[in-house]
Short mmCIF file of C-alpha atoms in Angstrom, two decimals:
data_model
loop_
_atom_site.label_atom_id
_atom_site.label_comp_id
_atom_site.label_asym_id
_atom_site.label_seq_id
_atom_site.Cartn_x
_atom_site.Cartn_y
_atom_site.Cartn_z
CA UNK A 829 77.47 104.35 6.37
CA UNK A 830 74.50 103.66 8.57
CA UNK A 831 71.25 105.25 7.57
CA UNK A 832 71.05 107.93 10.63
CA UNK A 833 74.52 108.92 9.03
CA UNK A 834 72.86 108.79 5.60
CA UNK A 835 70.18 111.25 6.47
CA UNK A 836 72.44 113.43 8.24
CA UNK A 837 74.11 114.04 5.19
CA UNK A 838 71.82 114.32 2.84
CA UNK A 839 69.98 117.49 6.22
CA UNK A 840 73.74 119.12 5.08
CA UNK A 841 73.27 118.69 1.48
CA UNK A 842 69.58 120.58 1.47
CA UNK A 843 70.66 122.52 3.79
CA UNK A 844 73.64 124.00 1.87
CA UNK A 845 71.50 123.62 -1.43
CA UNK A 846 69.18 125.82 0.15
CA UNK A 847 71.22 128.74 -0.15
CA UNK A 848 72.02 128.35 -3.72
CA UNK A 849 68.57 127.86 -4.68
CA UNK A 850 68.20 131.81 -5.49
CA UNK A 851 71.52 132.25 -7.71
CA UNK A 852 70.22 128.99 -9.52
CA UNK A 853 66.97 130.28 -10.21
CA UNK A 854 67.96 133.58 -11.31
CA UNK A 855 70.39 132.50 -13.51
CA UNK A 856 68.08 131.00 -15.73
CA UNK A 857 65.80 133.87 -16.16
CA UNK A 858 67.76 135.91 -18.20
CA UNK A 859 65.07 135.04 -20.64
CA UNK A 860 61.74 134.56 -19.81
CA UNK A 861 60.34 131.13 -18.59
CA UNK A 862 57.20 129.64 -16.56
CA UNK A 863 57.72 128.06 -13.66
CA UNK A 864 57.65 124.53 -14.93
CA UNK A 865 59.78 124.86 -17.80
CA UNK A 866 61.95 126.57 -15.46
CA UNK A 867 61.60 123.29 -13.46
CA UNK A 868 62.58 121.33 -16.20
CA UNK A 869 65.20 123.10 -17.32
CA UNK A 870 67.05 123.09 -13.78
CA UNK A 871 66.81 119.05 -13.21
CA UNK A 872 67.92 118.97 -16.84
CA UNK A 873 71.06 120.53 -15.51
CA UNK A 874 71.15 118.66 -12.49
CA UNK A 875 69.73 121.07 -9.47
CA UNK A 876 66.26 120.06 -9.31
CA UNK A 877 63.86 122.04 -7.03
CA UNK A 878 60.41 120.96 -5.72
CA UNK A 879 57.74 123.04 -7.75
CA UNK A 880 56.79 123.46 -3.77
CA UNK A 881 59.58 125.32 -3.44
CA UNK A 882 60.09 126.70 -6.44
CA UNK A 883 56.99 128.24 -7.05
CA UNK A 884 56.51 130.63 -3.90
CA UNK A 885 60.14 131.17 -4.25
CA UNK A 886 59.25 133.00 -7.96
CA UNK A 887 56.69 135.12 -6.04
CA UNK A 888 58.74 135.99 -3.56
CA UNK A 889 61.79 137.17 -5.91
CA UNK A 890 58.96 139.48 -7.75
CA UNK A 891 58.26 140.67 -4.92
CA UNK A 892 61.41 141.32 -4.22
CA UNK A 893 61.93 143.33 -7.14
CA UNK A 894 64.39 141.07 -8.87
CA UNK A 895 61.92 139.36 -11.19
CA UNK A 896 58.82 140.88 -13.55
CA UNK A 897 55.87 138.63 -14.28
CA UNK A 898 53.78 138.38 -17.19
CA UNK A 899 50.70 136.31 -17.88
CA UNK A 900 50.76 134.49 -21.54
CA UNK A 901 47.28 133.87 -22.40
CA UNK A 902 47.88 132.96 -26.12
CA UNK A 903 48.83 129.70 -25.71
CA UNK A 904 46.73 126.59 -25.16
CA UNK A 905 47.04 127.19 -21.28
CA UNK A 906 47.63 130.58 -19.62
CA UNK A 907 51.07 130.63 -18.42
CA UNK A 908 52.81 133.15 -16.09
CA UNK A 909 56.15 134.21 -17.36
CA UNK A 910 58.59 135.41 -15.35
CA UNK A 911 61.95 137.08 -16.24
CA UNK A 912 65.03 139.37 -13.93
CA UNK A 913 64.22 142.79 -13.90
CA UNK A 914 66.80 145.31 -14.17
CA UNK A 915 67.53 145.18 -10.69
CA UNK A 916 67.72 141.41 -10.61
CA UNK A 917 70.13 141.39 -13.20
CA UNK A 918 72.55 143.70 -10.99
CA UNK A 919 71.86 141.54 -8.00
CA UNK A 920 72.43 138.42 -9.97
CA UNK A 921 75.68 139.24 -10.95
CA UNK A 922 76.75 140.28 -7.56
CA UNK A 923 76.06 137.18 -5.64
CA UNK A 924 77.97 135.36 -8.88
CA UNK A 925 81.26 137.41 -7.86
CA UNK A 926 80.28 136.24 -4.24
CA UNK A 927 79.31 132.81 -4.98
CA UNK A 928 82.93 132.23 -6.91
CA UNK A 929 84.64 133.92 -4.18
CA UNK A 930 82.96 131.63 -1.50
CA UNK A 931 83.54 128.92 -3.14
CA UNK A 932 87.20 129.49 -4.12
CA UNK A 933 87.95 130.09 -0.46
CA UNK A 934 86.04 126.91 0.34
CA UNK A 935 88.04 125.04 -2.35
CA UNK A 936 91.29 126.69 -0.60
CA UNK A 937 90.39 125.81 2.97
CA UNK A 938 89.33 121.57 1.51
CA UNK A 939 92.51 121.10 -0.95
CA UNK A 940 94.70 122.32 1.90
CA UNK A 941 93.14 119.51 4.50
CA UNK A 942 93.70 117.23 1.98
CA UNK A 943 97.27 117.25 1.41
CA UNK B 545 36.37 106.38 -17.32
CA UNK B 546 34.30 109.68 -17.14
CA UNK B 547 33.86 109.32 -13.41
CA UNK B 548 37.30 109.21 -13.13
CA UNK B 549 37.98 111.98 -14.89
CA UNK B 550 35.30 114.10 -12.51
CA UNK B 551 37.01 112.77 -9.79
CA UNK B 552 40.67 113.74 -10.28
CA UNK B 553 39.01 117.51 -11.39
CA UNK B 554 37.06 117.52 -8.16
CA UNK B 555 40.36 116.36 -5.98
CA UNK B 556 42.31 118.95 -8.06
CA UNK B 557 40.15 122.01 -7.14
CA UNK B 558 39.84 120.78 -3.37
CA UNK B 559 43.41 120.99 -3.40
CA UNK B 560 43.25 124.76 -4.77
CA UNK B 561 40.97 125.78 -2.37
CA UNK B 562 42.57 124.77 0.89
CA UNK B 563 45.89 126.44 -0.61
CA UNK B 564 43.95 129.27 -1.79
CA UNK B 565 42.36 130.02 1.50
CA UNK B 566 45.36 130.06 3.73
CA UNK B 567 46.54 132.99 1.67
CA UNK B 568 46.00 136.75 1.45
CA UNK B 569 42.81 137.99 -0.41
CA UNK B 570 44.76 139.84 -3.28
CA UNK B 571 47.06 137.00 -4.33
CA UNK B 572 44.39 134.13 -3.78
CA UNK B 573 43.21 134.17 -7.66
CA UNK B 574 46.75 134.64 -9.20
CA UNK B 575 48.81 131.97 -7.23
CA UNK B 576 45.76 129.23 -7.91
CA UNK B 577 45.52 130.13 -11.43
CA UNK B 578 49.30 129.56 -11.68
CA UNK B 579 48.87 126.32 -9.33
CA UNK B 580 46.46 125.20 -11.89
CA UNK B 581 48.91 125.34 -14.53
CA UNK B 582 51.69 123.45 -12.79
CA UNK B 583 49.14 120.52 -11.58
CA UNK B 584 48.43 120.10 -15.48
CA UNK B 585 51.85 120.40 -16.20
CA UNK B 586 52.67 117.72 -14.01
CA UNK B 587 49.76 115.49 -14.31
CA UNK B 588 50.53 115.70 -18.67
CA UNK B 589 54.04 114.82 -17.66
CA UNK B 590 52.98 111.61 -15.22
CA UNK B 591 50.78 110.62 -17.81
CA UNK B 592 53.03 110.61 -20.74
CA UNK B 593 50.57 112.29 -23.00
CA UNK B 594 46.93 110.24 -22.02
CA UNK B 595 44.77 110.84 -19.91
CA UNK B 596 45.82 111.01 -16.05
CA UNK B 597 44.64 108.79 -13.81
CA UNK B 598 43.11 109.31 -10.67
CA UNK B 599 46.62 107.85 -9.13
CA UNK B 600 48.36 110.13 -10.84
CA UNK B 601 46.41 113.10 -9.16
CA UNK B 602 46.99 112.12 -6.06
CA UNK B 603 50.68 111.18 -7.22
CA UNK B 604 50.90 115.31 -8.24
CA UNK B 605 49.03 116.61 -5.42
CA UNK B 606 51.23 114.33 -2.74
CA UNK B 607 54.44 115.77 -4.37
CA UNK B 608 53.49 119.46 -4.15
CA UNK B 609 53.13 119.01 -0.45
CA UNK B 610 50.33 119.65 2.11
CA UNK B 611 48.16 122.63 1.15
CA UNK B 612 48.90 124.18 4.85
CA UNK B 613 52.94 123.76 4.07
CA UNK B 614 52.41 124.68 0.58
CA UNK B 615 50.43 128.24 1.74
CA UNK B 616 53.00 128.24 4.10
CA UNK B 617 55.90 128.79 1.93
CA UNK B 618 53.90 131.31 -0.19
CA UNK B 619 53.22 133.51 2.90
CA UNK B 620 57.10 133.20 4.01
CA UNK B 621 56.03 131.21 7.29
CA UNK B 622 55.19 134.31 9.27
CA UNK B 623 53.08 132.53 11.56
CA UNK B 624 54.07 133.49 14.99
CA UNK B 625 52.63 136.29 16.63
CA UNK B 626 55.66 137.89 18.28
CA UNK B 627 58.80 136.04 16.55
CA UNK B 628 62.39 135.67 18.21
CA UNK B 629 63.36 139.07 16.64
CA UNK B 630 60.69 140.35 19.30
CA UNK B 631 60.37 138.29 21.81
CA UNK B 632 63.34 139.09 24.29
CA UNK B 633 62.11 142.70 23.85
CA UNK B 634 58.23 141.85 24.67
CA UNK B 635 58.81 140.17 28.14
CA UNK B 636 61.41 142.60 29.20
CA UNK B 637 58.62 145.47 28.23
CA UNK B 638 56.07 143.32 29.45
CA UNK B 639 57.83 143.01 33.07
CA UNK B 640 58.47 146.57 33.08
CA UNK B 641 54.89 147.58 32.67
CA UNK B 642 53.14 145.26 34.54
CA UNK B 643 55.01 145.89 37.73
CA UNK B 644 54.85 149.78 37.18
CA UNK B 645 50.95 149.03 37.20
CA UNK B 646 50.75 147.19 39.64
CA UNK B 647 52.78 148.88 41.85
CA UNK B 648 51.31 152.56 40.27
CA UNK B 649 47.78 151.29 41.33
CA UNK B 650 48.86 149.76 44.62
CA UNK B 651 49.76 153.30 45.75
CA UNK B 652 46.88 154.99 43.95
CA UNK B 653 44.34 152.40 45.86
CA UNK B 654 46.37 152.88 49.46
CA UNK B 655 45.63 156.07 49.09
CA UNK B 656 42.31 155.95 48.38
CA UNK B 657 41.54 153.77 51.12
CA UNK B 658 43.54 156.14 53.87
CA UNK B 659 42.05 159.01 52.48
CA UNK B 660 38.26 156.57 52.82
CA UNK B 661 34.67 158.41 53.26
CA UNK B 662 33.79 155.23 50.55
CA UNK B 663 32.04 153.47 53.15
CA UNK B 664 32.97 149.92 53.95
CA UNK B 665 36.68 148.76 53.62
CA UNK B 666 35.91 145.56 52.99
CA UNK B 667 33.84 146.89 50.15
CA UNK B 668 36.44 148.64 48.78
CA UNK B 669 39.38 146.69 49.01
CA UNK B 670 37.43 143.74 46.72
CA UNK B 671 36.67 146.87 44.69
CA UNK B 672 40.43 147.66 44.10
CA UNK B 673 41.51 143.90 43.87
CA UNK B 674 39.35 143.68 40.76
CA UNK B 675 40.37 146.60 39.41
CA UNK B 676 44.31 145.78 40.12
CA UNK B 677 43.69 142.41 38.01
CA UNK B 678 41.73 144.04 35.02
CA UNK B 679 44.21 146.25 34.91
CA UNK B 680 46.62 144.18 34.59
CA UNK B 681 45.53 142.48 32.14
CA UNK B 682 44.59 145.49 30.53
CA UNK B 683 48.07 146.34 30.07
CA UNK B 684 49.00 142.31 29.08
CA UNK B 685 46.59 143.04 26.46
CA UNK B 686 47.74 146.13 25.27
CA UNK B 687 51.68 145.29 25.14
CA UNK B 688 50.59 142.22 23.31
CA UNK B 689 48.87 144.11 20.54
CA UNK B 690 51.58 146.33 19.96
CA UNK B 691 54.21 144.24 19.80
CA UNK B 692 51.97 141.33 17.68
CA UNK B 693 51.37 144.77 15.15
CA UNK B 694 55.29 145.50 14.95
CA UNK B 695 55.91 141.58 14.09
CA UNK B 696 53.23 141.70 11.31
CA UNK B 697 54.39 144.96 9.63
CA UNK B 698 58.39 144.08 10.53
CA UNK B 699 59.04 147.70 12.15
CA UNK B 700 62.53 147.84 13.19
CA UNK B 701 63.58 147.86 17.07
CA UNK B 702 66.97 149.39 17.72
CA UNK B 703 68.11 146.66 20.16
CA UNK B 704 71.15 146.58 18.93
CA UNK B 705 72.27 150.32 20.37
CA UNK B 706 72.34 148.60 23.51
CA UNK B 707 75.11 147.50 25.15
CA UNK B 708 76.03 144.52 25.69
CA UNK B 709 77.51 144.28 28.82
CA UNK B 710 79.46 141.12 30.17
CA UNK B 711 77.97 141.31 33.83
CA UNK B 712 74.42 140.42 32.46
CA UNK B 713 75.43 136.99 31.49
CA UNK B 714 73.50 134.42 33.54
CA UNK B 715 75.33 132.77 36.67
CA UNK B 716 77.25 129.42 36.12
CA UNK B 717 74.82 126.45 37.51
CA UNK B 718 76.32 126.36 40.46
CA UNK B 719 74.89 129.28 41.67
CA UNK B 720 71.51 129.06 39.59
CA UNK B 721 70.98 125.81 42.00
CA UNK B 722 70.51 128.50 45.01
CA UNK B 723 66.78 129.61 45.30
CA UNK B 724 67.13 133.47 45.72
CA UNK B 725 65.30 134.00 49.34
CA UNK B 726 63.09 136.78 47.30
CA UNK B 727 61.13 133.75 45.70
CA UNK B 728 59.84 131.81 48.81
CA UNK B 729 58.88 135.28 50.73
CA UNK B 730 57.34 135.90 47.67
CA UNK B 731 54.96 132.76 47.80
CA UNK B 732 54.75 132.94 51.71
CA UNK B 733 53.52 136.98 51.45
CA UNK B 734 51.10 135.85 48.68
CA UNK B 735 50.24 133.12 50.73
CA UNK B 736 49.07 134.64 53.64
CA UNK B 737 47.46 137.24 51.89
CA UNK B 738 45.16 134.61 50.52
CA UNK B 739 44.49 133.18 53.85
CA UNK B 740 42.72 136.49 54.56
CA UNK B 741 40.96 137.02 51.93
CA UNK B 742 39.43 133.24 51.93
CA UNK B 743 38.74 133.96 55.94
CA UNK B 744 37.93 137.40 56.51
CA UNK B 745 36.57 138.37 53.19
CA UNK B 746 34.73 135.47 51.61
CA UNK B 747 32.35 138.13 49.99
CA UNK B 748 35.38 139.15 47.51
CA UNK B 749 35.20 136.01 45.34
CA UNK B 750 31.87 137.08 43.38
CA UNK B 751 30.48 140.12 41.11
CA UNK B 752 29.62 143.27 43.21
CA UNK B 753 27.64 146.33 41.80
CA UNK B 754 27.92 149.12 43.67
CA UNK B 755 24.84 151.13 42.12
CA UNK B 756 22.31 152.84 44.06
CA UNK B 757 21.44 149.41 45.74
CA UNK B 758 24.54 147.02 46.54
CA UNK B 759 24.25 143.49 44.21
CA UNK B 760 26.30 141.15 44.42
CA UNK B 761 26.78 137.46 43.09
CA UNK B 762 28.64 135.18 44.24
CA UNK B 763 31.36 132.66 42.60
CA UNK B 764 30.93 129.91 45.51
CA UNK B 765 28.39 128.41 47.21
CA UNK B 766 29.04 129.74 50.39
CA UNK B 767 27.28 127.32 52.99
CA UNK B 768 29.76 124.86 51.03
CA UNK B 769 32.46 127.04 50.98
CA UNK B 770 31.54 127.68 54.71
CA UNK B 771 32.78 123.60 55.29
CA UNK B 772 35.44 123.38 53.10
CA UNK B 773 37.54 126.45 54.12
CA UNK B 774 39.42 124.12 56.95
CA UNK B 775 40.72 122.38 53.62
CA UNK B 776 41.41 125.81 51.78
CA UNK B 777 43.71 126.64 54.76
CA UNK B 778 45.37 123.12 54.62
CA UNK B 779 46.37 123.75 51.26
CA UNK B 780 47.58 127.21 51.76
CA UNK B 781 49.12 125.80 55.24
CA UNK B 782 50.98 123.14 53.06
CA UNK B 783 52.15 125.92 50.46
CA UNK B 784 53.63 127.82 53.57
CA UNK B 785 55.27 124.74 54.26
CA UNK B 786 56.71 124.02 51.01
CA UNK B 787 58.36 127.89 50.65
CA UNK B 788 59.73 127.04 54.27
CA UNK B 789 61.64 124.35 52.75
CA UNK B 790 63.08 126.66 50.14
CA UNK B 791 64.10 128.86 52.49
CA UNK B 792 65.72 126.81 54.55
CA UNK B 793 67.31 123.95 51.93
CA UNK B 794 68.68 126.94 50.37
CA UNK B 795 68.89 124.92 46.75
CA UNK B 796 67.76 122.72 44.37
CA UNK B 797 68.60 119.17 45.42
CA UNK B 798 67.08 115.76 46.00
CA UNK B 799 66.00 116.74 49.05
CA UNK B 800 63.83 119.72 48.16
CA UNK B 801 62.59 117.57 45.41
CA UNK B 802 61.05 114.73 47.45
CA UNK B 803 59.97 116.92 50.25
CA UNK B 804 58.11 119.14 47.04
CA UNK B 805 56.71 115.79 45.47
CA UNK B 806 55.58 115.31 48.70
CA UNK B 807 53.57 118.04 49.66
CA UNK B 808 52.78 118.92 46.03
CA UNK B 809 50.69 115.29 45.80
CA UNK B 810 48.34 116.06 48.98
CA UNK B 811 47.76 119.51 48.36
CA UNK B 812 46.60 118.22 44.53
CA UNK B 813 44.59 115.88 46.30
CA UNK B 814 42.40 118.79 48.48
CA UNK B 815 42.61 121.00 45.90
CA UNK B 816 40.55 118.63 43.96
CA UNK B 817 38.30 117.57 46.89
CA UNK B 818 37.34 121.38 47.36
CA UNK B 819 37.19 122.70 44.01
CA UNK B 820 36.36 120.19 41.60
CA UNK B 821 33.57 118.85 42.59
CA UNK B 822 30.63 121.01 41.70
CA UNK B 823 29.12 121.36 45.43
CA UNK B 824 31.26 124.45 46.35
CA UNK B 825 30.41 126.48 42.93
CA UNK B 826 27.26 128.56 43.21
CA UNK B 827 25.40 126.67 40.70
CA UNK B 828 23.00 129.47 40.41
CA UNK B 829 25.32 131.91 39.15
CA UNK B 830 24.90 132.75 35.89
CA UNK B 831 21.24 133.04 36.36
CA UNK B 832 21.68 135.61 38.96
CA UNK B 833 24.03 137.52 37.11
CA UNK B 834 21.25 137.42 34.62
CA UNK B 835 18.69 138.91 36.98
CA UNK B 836 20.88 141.78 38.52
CA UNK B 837 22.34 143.02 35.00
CA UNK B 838 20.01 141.81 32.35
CA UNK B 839 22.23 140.50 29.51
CA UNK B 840 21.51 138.65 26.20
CA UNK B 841 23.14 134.97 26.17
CA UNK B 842 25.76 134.58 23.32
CA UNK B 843 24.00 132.68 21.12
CA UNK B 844 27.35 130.56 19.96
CA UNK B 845 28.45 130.17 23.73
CA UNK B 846 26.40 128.05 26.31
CA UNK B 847 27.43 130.21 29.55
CA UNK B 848 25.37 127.94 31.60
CA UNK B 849 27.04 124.99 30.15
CA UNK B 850 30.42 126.09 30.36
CA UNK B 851 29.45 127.21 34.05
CA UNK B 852 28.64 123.86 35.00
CA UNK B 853 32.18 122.75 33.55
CA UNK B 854 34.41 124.94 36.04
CA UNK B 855 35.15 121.98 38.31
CA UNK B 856 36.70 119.84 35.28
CA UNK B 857 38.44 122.94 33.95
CA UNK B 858 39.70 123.70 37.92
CA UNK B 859 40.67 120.02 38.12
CA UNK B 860 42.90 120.48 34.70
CA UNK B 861 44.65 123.72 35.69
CA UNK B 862 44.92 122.20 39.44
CA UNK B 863 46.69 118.71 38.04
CA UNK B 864 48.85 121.04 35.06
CA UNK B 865 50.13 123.15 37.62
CA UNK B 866 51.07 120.77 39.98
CA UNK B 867 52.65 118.47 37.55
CA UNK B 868 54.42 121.29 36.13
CA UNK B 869 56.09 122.54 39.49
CA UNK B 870 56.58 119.15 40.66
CA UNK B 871 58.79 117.77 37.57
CA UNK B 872 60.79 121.59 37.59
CA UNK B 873 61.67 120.72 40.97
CA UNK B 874 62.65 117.25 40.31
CA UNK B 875 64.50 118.14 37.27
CA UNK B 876 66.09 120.76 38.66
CA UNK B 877 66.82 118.47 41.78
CA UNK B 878 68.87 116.08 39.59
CA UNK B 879 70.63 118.51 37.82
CA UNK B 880 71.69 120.47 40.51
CA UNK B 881 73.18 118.01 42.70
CA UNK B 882 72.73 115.03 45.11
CA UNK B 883 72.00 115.18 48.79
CA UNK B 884 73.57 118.21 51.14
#
């Protein structure tokens, strides 16, 4: 593959991770977490996010209504702690159902080019 | 080692600030408190449990992005003043009330003048010309504000109720090569009117008063003006030219284009004879405003200065506009078909 190719692909790839980003945050706030050990914990699991991204992202879900925030001052640093709300719970499961839909159909439309 | 230390601190909290800054009062504190905690978070990380380098500062700072783009992202990027959701909206509204004032005044000021005992014609018609353009951009203003206040606090516009209707899609290019005949009378009407005005009312282009006494200040020079308006008219003769071309080419083609280039590159050239060089400017002007309507100079804004730069700002508009209606024509010329 030439590079122009290369970096088309990988414009797709961010493109269609972009979309994801929200159901991959959320799901790991059933508990609460700071935004870098949230960080951590999603390249651990292979879907890193920029801390660019992922931190106006966090305000934006609170903001949204689907996250609460809390500021943990005990520690050796003060650390803002966020975790889904009741709301983002709901929400969180729908776009699961959706996402495994989606992605079934997907699945469906791929396998069937392939044979 | 301790200098080092100071440094990547001092690089850390420049950073903050020109995120910080670029963001709304209320959430300023919280998001660069939080930013402070990642950038240590990182930098501990980087440095594997010493003390970070000045490197690795930069290393941190570089991967969380420019502070604009970063700020950017926290504000969700709503950085336009009337976005796409608007924008189709705001020029049709825009169109709609600018001709209804113009043409609303028009009448008014026809009127007006029939119905005269306001002394000199001449008088009033620059009177109404001046208030026909502050009007209008009066009203520019006005729509503007509205519609930049209904971007910032997202109200909703019902333009989807409308219906969409199949005859409003645009013609196939064929067609959009024809130059309506509405455009060239357009510029010829416009044309001519100017021609008047430069000849037969020379007093227009300048400040009146009409207070108890008459004042009035004018833009040009006028013994200069006087000697350059053979010139003015060449240019304006030239314009009448180029619509005639228009009219009678019909379309966009090569033709039109090099007969456009053409004219376009001499009337450029006495444009900028006339108008930017500083002869034909009444260099007195802002004085004598000064003296008939005593005013205090903006301290932050050197009128006089600024005054004295209308010829290069002319020129600049002059060569844009030219440029810009020369390469349309060209481009427009290619696309649109050869010769015929």
């Amino acid at each position: 593959m030439s590079d122009e190719q290369i970096d088309f692909v990988q414009g797709l790839v961010s493109e269609l991770r972009r979309g994801t980003l929200t159901i991959s945050v959320l799901s790991q706030l059933t508990s609460p977490k700071y935004g870098y050990a949230l960080a951590e914990t999603l390249e651990a699991k292979g879907v890193p996010i920029e801390p660019g991204t992922l931190y106006p992202l966090l305000r934006r879900l609170e903001k949204q209504g689907l996250l609460t925030s809390e500021w943990e001052t005990a520690g050796t640093k003060p650390r803002k702690y966020y975790v889904l709300s009741g709301d983002g719970l709901n929400i969180y499961r729908q776009m699961c159902a959706e996402w495994k839909t989606m992605a079934e159909n997907l699945n469906n439309l791929i396998e069937r080019e392939e044979q | 080692m301790d200098s080092n230390k100071k440094y990547g601190a001092d690089l850390i909290e420049r950073y903050l600030y020109a995120v910080a800054k670029r963001l709304p009062k209320e959430q300023r504190a919280d998001i660069e408190k939080e930013l402070a905690g990642l950038i240590d978070d990182m930098l501990a990380e980087k440095a594997a449990g010493g003390e970070p380098s000045p490197e690795d500062v930069r290393a941190v700072l570089l991967e969380l992005g420019k502070p604009a783009d970063l700020a950017a992202k926290y504000r969700g990027s709503k950085n336009c003043l009337i976005g796409p959701d608007y924008y189709g909206f705001y020029i049709t509204v825009l169109k709609i009330v600018l001709a209804a004032v113009a043409g609303g005044l028009a009448i008014a000021l026809t009127i007006g003048a029939i119905a005269g005992g306001r002394g000199n014609l001449l008088e009033y018609f620059g009177n109404a010309v001046s208030n026909l353009v502050s009007a209008l951009f009066q009203a520019f203003a006005w729509v503007t504000v509205v519609f930049a206040l209904m971007q910032r606090y997202n109200a909703k516009i019902d333009e989807k109720g409308k219906q969409w209707n199949p005859s409003d899609l645009p013609e196939v290019p064929a067609k959009k090569a024809r130059i309506p005949k509405s455009e060239p009378v357009a510029g010829i009407v416009f044309t001519v009117l100017a021609i008047v005005l430069f000849n037969g009312a020379p007093e227009i282009f300048g400040i009146h008063w009409f207070g108890e006494t008459h004042a009035f200040v004018p833009i040009f020079d006028m013994d200069v003006f006087r000697s350059m308006l053979p010139f003015i008219n060449a240019v304006f003769v030239l314009g009448i030219v180029k619509e005639l071309f228009k009219l009678a080419i019909e379309k966009y083609n090569l033709k039109l284009a090099a007969a456009v280039t053409a004219i376009n590159i001499v009337s450029l050239a006495l444009t900028l004879h006339v108008f930017a060089s500083p002869a034909i400017w009444n260099a007195d002007f802002i004085t004598q405003l000064q003296a008939v309507q005593s005013f205090a100079m903006p301290a932050d804004f050197d009128l006089v200065y600024h005054w004295g730069r209308v010829p290069h700002y002319v020129a600049v508009v002059a060569v844009f506009g030219c440029v810009v209606d020369t390469m349309t024509t060209i481009a427009k010329g290619i696309r649109y078909g050869r010769g015929r």
